[in-house]
XYZ file of C-alpha atoms in Angstrom:
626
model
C 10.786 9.465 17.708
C 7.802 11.243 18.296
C 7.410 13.171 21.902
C 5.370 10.602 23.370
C 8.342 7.916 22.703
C 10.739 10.125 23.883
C 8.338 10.645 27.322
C 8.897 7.109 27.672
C 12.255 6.456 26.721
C 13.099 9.235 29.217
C 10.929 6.929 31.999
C 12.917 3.805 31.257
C 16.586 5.295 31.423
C 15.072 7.094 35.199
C 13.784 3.919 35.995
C 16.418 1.818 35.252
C 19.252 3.894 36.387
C 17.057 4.703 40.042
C 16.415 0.439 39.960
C 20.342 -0.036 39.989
C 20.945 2.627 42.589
C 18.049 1.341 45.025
C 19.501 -2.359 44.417
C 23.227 -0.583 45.349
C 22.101 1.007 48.324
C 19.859 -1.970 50.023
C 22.703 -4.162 49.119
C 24.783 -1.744 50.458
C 22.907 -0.691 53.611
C 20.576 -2.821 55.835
C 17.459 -1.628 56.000
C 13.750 -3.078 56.635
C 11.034 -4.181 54.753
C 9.334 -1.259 54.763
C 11.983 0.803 53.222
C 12.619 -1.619 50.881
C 9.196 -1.048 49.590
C 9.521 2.510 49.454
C 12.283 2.627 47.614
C 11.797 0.073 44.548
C 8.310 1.189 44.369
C 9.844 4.672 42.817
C 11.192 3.336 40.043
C 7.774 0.650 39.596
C 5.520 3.775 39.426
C 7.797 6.018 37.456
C 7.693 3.102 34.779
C 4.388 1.385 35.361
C 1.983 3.614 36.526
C 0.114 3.924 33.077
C 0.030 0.075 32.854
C -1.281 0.373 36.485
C -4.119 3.048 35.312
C -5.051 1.114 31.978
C -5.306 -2.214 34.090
C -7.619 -0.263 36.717
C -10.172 1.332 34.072
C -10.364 -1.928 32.251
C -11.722 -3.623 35.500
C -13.914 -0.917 35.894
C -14.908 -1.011 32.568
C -15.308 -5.043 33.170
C -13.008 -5.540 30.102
C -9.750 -6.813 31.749
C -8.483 -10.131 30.729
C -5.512 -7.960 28.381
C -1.553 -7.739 28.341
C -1.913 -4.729 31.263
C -4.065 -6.408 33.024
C -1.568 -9.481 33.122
C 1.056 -7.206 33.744
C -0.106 -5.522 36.356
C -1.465 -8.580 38.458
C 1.858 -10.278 38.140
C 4.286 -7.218 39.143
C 1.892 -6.164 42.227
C 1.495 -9.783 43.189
C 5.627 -9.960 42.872
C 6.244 -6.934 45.191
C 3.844 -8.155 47.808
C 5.784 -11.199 48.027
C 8.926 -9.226 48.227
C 10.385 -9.612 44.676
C 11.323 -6.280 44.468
C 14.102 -6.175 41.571
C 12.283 -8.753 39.575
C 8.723 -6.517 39.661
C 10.313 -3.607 38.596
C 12.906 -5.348 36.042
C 9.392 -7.309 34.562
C 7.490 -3.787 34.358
C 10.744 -2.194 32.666
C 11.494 -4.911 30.123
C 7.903 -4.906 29.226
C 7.851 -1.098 28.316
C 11.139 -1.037 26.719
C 9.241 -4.258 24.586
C 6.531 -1.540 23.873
C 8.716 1.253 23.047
C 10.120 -0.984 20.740
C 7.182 -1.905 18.982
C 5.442 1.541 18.545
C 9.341 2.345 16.961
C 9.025 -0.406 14.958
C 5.377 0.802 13.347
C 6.129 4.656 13.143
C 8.844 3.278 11.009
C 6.263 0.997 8.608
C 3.529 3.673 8.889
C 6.806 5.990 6.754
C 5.687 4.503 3.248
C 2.202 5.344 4.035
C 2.885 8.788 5.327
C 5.212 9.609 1.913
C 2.349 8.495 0.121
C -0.223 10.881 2.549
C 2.521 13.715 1.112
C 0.625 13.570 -2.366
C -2.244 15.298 -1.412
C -1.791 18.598 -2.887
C -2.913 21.961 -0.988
C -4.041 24.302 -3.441
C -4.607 25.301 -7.092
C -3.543 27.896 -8.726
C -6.682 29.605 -10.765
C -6.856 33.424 -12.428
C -9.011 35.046 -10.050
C -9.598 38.653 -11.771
C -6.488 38.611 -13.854
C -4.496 37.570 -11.113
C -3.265 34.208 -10.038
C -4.868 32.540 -6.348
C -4.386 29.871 -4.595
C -7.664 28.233 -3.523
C -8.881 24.958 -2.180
C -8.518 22.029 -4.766
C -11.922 21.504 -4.300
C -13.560 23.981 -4.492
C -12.032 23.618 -8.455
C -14.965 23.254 -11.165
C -14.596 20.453 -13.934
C -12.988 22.619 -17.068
C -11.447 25.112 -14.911
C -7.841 25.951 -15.938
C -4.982 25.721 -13.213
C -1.442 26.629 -13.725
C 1.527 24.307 -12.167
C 4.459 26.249 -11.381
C 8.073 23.884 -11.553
C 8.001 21.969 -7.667
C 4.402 22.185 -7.484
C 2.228 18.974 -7.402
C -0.895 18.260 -9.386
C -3.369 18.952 -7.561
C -6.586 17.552 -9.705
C -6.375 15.299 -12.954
C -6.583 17.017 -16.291
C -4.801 17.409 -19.694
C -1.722 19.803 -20.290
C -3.474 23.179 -22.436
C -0.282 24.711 -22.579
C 3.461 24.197 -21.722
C 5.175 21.113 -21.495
C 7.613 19.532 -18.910
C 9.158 16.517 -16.828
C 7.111 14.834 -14.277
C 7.924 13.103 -10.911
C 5.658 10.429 -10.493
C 7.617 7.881 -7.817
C 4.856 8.470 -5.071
C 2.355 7.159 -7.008
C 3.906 4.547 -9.224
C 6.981 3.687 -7.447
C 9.204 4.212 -10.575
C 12.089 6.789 -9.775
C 12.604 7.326 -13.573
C 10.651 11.116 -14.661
C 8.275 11.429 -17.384
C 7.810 13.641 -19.858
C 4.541 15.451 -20.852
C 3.440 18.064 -23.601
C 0.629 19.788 -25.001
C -2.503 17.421 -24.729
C -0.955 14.766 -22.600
C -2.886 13.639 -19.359
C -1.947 14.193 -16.377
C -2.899 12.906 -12.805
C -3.113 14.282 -9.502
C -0.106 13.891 -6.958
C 2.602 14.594 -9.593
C 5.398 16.830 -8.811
C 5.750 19.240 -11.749
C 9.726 19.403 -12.028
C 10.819 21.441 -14.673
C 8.550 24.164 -16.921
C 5.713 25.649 -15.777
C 2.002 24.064 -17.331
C -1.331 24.911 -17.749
C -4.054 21.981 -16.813
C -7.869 21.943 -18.238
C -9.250 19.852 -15.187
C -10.924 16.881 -16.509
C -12.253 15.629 -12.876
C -13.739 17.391 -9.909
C -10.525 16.590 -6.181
C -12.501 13.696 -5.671
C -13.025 12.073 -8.215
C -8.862 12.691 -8.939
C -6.323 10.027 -8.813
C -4.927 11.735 -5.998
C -8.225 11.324 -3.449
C -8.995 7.792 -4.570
C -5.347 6.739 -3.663
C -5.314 8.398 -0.155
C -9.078 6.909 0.846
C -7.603 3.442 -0.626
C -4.723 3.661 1.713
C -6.661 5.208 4.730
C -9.271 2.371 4.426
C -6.842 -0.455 4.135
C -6.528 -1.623 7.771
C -10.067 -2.149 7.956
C -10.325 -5.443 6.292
C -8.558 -7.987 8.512
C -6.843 -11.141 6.343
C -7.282 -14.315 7.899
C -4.961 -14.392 10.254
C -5.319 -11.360 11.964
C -9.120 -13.070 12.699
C -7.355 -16.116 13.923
C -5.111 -13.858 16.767
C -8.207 -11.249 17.624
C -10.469 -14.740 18.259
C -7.455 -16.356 19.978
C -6.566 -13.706 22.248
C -10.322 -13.362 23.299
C -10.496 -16.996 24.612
C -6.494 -16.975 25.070
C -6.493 -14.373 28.226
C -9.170 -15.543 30.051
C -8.254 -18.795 29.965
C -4.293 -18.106 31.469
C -6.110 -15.573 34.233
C -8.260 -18.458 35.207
C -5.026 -21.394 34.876
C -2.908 -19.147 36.708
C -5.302 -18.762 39.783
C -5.722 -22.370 39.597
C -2.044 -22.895 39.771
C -1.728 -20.442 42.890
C -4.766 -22.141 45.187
C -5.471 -25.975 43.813
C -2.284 -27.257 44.654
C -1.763 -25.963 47.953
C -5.100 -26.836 48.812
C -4.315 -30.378 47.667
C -0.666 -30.120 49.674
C -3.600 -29.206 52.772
C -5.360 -32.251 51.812
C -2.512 -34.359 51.935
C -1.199 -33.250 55.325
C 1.390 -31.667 54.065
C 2.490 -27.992 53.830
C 0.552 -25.870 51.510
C 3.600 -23.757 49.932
C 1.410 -21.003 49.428
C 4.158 -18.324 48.434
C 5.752 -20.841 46.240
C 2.539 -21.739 44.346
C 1.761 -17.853 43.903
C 5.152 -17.114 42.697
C 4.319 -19.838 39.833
C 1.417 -18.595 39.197
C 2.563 -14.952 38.943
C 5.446 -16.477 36.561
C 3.145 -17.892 34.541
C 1.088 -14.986 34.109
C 4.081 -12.950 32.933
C 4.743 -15.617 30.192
C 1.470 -16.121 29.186
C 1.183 -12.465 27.684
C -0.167 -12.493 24.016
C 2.075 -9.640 23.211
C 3.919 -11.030 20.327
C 1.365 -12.460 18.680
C -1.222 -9.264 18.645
C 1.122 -7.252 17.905
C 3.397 -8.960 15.417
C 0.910 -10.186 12.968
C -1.151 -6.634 11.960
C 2.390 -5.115 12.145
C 3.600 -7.826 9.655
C 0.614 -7.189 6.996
C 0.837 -3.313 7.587
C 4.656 -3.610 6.711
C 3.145 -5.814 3.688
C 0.994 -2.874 2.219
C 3.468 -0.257 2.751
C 5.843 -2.020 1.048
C 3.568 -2.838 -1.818
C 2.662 1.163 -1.807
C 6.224 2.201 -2.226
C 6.296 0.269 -5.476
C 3.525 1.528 -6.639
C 1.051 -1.493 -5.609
C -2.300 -0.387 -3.468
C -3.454 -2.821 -1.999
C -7.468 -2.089 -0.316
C -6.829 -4.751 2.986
C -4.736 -7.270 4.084
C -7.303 -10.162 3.264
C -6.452 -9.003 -0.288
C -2.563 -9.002 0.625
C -3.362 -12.752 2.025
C -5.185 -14.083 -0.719
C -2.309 -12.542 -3.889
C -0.457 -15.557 -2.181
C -3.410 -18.039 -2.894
C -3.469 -16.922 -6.646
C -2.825 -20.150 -8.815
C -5.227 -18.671 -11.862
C -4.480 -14.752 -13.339
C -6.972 -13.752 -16.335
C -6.367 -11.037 -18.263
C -8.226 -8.549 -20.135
C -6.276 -7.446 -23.743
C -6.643 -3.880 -24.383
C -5.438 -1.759 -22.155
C -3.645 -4.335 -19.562
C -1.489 -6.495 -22.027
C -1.282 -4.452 -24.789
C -1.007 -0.253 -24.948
C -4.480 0.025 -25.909
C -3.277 2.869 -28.827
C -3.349 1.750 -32.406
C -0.080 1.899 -34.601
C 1.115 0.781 -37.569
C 3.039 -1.809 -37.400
C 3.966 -3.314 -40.871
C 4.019 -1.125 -44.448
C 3.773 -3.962 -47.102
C 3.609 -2.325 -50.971
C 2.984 -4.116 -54.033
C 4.962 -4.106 -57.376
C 5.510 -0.923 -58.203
C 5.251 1.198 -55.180
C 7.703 1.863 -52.587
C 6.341 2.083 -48.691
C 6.556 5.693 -48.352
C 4.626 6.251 -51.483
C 1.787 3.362 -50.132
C 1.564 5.398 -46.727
C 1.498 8.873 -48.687
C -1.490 8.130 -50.222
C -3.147 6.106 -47.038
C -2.556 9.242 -44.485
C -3.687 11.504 -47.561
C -6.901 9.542 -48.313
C -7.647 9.219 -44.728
C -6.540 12.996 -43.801
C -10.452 14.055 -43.168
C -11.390 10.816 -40.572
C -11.394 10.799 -36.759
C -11.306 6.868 -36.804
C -8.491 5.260 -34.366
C -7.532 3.962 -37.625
C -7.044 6.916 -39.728
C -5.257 8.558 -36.715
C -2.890 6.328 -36.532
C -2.253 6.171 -40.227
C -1.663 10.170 -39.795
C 0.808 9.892 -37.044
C 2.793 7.087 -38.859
C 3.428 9.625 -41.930
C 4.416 12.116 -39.635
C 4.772 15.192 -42.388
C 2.046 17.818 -42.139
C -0.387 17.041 -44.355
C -1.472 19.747 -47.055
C -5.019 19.568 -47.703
C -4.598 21.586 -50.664
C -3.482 17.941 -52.268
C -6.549 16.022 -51.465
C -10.030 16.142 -52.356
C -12.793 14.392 -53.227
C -12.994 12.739 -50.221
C -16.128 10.097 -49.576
C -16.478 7.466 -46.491
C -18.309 4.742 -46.323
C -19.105 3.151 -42.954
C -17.327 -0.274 -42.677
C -15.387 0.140 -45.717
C -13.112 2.782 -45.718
C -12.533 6.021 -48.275
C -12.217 7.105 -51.234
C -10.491 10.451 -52.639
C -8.480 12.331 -55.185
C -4.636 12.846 -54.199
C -2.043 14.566 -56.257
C -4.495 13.964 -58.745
C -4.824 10.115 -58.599
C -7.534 8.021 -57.952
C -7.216 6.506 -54.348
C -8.997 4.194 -52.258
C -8.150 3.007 -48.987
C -9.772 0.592 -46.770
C -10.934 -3.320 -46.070
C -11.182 -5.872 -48.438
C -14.892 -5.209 -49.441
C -13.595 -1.834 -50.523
C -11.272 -3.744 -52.759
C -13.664 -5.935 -54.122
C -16.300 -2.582 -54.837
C -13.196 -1.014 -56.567
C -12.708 -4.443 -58.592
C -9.165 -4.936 -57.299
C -7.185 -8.025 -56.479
C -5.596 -8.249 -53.279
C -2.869 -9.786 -51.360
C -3.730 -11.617 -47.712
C -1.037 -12.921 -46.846
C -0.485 -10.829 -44.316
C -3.887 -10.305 -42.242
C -1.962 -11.837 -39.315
C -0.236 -9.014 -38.136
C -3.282 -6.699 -37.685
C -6.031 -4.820 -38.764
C -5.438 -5.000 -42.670
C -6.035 -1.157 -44.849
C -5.631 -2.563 -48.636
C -5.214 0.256 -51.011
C -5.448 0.993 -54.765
C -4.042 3.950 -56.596
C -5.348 4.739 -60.488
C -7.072 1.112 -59.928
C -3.989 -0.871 -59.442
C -3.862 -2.570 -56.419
C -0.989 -0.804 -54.277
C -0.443 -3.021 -51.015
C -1.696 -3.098 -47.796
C -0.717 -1.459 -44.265
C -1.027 -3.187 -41.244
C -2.318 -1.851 -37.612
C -2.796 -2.976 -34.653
C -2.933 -2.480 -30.920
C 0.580 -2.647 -29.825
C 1.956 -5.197 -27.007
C 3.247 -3.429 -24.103
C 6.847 -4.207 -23.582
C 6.832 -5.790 -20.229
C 3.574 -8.069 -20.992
C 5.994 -11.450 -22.292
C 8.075 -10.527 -18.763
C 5.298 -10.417 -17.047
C 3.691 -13.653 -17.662
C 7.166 -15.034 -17.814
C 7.607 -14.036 -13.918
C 4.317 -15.060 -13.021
C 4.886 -18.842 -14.196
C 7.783 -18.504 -12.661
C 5.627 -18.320 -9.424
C 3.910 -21.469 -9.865
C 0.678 -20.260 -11.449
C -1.141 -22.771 -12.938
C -2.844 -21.548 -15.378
C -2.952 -17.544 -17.386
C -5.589 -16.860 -19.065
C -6.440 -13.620 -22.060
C -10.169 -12.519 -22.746
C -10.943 -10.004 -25.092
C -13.299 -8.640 -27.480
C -11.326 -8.952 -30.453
C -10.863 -11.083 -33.130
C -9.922 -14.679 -32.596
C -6.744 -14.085 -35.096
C -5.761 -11.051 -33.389
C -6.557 -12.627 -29.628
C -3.931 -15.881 -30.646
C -1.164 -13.320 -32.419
C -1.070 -11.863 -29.010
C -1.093 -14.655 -27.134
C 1.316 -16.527 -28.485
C 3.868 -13.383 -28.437
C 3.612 -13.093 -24.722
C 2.663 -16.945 -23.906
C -1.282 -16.911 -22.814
C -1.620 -20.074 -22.134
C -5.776 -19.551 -22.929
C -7.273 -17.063 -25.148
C -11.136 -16.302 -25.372
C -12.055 -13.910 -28.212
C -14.707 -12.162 -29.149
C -16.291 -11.699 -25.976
C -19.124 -9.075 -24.606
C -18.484 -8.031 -20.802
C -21.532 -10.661 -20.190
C -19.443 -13.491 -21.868
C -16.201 -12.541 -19.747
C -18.366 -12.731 -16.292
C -19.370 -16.242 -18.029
C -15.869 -17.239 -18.826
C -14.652 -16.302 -14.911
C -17.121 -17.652 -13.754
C -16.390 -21.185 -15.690
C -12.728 -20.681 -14.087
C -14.070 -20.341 -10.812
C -15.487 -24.051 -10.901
C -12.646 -25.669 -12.541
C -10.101 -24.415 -9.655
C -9.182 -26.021 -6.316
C -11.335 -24.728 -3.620
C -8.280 -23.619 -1.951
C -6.558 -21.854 -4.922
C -7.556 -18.553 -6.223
C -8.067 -16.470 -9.321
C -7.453 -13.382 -10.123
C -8.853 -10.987 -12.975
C -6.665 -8.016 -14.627
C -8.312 -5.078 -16.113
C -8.297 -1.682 -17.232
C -12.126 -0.636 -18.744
C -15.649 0.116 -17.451
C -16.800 -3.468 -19.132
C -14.408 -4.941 -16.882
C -15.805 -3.705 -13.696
C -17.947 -7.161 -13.352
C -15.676 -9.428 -13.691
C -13.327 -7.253 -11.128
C -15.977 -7.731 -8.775
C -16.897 -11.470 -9.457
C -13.227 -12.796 -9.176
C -11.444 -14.251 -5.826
C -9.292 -10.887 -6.765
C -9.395 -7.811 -8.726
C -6.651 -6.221 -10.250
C -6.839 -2.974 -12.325
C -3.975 -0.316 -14.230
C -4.726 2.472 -12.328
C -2.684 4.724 -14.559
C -5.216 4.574 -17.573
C -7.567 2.210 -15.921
C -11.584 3.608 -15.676
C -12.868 4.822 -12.237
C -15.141 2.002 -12.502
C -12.298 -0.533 -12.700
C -10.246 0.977 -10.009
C -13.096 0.906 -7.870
C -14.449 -2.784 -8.224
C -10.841 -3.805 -7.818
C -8.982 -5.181 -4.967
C -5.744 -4.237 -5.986
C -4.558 -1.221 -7.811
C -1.329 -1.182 -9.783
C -0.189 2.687 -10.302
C 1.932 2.563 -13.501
C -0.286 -0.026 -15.756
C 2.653 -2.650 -15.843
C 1.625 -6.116 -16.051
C 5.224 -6.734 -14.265
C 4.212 -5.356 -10.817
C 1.019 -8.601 -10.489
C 4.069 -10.904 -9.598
C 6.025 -8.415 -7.458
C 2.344 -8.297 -5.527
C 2.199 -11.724 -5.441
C 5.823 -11.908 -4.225
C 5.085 -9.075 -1.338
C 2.244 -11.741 -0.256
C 4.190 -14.485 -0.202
C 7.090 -13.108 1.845
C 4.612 -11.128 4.500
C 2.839 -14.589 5.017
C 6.127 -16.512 5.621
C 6.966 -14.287 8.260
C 3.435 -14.150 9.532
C 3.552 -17.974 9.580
C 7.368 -18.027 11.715
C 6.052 -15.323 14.081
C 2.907 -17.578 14.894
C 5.223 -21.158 15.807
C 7.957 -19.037 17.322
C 5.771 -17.389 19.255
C 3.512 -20.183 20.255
C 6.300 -22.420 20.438
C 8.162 -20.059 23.341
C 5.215 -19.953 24.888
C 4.361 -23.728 25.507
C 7.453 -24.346 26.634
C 7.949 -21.337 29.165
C 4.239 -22.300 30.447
C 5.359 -25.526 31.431
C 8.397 -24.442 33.274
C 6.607 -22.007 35.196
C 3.731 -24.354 36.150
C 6.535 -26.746 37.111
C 9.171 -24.044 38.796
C 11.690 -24.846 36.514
C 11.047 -20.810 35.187
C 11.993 -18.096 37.214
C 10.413 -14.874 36.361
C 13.425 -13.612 34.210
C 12.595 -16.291 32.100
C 8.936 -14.673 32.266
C 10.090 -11.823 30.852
C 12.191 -13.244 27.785
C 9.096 -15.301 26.954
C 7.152 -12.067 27.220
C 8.723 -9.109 26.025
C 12.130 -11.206 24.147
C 9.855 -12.988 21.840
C 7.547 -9.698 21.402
C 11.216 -7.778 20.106
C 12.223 -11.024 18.100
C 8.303 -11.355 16.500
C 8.372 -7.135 15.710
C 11.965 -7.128 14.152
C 10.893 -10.093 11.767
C 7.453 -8.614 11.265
C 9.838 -5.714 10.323
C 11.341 -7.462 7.389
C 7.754 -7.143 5.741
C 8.799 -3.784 4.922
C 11.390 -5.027 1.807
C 11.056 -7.263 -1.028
C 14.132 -8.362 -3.827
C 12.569 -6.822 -6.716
């Protein structure tokens, strides 16, 4: 609890305990009015006087059709009548109702504030030969910072020296570590658990993972979903229009009874009225619904899902369309080899000897990967000879044989036959050795290992439709697709055609259902931005993807799009059951007071019972099955 809960926890156990002694001693002990009034109105300040004040300076302030105002008309209007216990046991309820609610959202506001704990507080830098802690921003792009073991990383960069095991669980919401080396990348909010590093800053503190997340957080609340828009209208007209029923209640019928020639009832009416204001309190429902959608993010946070708003909470649970962008978000966007097919004559190791040989002198993805699929240093003292040509592939002299490695024009300019049997698999690299034709090694852009789940899960949900666009080749698009189960694939796109493509989507859907786009580059900030919803990997997705989307998943798994839309779905459901119940208590304990078949205990389950019942449901917002 924080000290002003306590303050007021302290003012309910001195009210109530001074309540039951003042009820004890006047049952006790006849005394007058007078001291009556006195006495209860001890406890009623002790516990209501800041109801009281806010009630006051909203009058003043000509703003005070709210829940004090309501309050504060019905407990005054109770003790004048002489309804001592039930003024001060109304005021009492109410602000153990209110205790229990700001309880209730310290406790959802904890995921949020773990997540506040990643901002770092310094940087280690050499500072004349010595190491200093200084601001992390005041840190220059390039500047080298050293991590000691417990420390977090304060700004993104790439490991220049040491190596070591990495907590990530704040940011991605996976407790498992992960381990880094020498020329790995490494992001901001981090905790550096075992050997100390050296970083070579690759971003200025804001531009870093680290600030992005926290002003993503901070700025979530301010974009209200739907329903919160419904209760803020609602309660505007809602208040007004109970003040105005409930003085109606308290004069037109006696003045009818006057009419009549019968007695007016005056104190009867008023007690109604006062009743009714007591019930008529919007508590539950203003408070119940924001807490439910904050509960929503922070729940989505701690597993590694950052959500920008609630609208975007509200519409994941709308999303009957998901398209996907390849590289990057379905598959690992790193090239490997992935098949080593040699012809008569050659065995596989001796194919990819003479491939990673050939290739030892090229920078191309290609080549690279070739490289770190023979493993074994190369020794350029074996090679030579070696010539490129653009689009083709190279040529060069290993161990004193003829080599050429490459695509199939390459073959055809070294007047080899080839094999293509197996072009399906990947990017193709035929070789020859001594002009025989040797076989060919196949590469491609590896599918992550959770992509088949994900789509799997997502169906699962009811979407209607998924949907893969991508730049590549149509034969590489439909191997992919058709290993995770795309329903759609559109190949060969620019970032124009993908806008195109959405937007085609867009007006073949339901007006009420909603599409969402999932992407990692800067060519897919566009179609982020054009979709009902964004999605991006914000892991290894660009700064221009993570800021045109709507929601950013932490650790790059496909997987976490239906735990999102499974966060939505359960926040709305309990959104949804806090709106009837509430309403539902309402109507009914209205009509009981108009009628005087409510006394005003009843007024204050109807108020402050259904505002505890609405909060601890809202509260189950805060957990998902995963």
């Amino acid at each position: 609890m924080t000290a002003k809960q306590k303050q007021v926890l302290y003012r309910i156990i001195a009210a109530m305990i001074l309540l039951v002694a003042v009820a004890i001693f006047c049952a006790s002990i006849e005394t007058n009015l007078y001291v009556q009034t006195a006495l209860y109105l001890i406890p009623y300040l002790i516990i209501g006087y800041d109801i009281l004040k806010k009630a006051a300076r909203g009058i003043l302030n000509r703003q005070m059709f709210d829940e004090n105002f309501l309050m504060a008309v019905a407990t005054v209007g109770a003790m004048l009548l002489g309804d001592f216990k039930e003024s001060v046991a109304v005021m009492l309820f109410y602000q153990i109702g209110e205790l229990f609610q700001s309880v209730a959202v310290g406790k959802s506001r904890k995921n949020i504030a773990a997540l506040m704990d990643i901002r770092p507080d310094y940087a280690n830098i050499i500072i004349n030969g010595k190491i200093e802690k200084v601001d992390p921003e005041d840190v220059e792009v390039g500047t080298e910072i050293f991590v000691n073991p417990g420390e977090k990383i304060p700004i993104d960069g790439v490991i220049a020296e040491g190596s070591t095991t990495l907590n990530t669980s704040a940011l991605t919401g996976e407790s498992v570590p992960k381990d880094a080396k020498t020329g790995d990348e490494v992001i901001s909010g981090c905790i550096n658990m075992s050997g100390a590093i050296r970083v070579r800053t690759t971003k200025e503190f804001g531009d870093s993972t680290v600030s992005k997340i926290l002003d993503l957080v901070e700025n979530s609340s301010m974009k209200k979903s739907r329903s919160e828009n419904f209760i803020t209208k609602f309660a505007k007209y809602y208040t007004p229009a109970v003040c105005y029923s409930a003085l109606a209640l308290a004069i037109l019928p006696p003045v009818a009874r006057l009419l009549m020639g019968l007695t007016p009832d005056w104190q009867i009416w008023v007690v109604r009225a006062l009743t009714f204001l007591v019930i008529s309190c919007p508590c539950a429902l203003v408070v119940s619904i924001p807490l439910s959608f904050f509960a929503g993010i922070g729940c989505a946070s701690k597993n590694g899902i950052l959500v920008k708003g609630s609208n975007y909470l509200e519409t994941l649970a709308d999303t009957k369309y998901v398209v996907f962008d390849k590289t990057g978000t379905l598959t690992k966007g790193v090239f490997e080899v992935n098949g080593i097919h040699p012809a008569a004559g050659f065995s596989g190791e001796e194919l990819l000897h003479y491939c990673a040989y050939a290739e030892s002198a090229s920078s191309h993805p290609i080549s690279l990967s070739l490289k770190k699929a023979y493993g074994d240093k190369i020794d350029l003292d074996r090679v030579n000879g070696i010539e490129e040509t653009a689009g083709h592939g190279v040529q060069a002299i290993v161990d004193g044989h003829s080599v050429y490695a490459g695509n199939e024009k390459l073959m055809k300019k070294a007047g080899v036959a080839i094999s293509e049997e197996h072009n399906d698999e990947g990017t193709a690299v035929y070789a020859c050795v001594d002009g025989k034709y040797a076989g060919c090694i196949t590469i491609s852009d590896m599918v992550k290992d959770s992509s088949k789940a994900a789509i799997a899960e997502l169906k699962k949900l009811g979407i209607k439709q998924t949907v893969m666009l991508t730049g590549d080749t149509k034969q590489t698009a439909e191997r992919v697709a058709g290993e995770i189960g795309i329903d759609r694939t559109h190949s060969e796109l620019l970032p124009v055609d993908k806008v195109n493509e959405v937007e085609v989507l867009l007006a073949e859907k339901g007006q009420r259902e909603k599409l969402a786009f999932v992407g990692d580059g800067i060519n897919d900030a566009p179609v982020l931005s054009r979709a009902d919803i964004g999605i991006a990997m914000g892991a290894l997705g660009s700064d221009a993807a993570i800021e045109a989307a709507d929601v950013v998943l932490m650790d790059d798994n496909p997987c976490k799009i239906a735990l999102a839309m499974k966060i939505s779905a359960n926040t709305l459901k309990i959104v949804r059951q806090n709106i009837i119940f509430a309403l539902a208590v309402k109507l009914v304990c209205l009509i009981l007071g108009a009628t005087g078949d409510a006394s005003m205990w009843t007024a204050i389950f109807a108020d402050v019972g259904v505002m505890v019942i609405a909060v601890l449901n809202a509260m189950r917002a805060m957990r998902i099955k995963r």
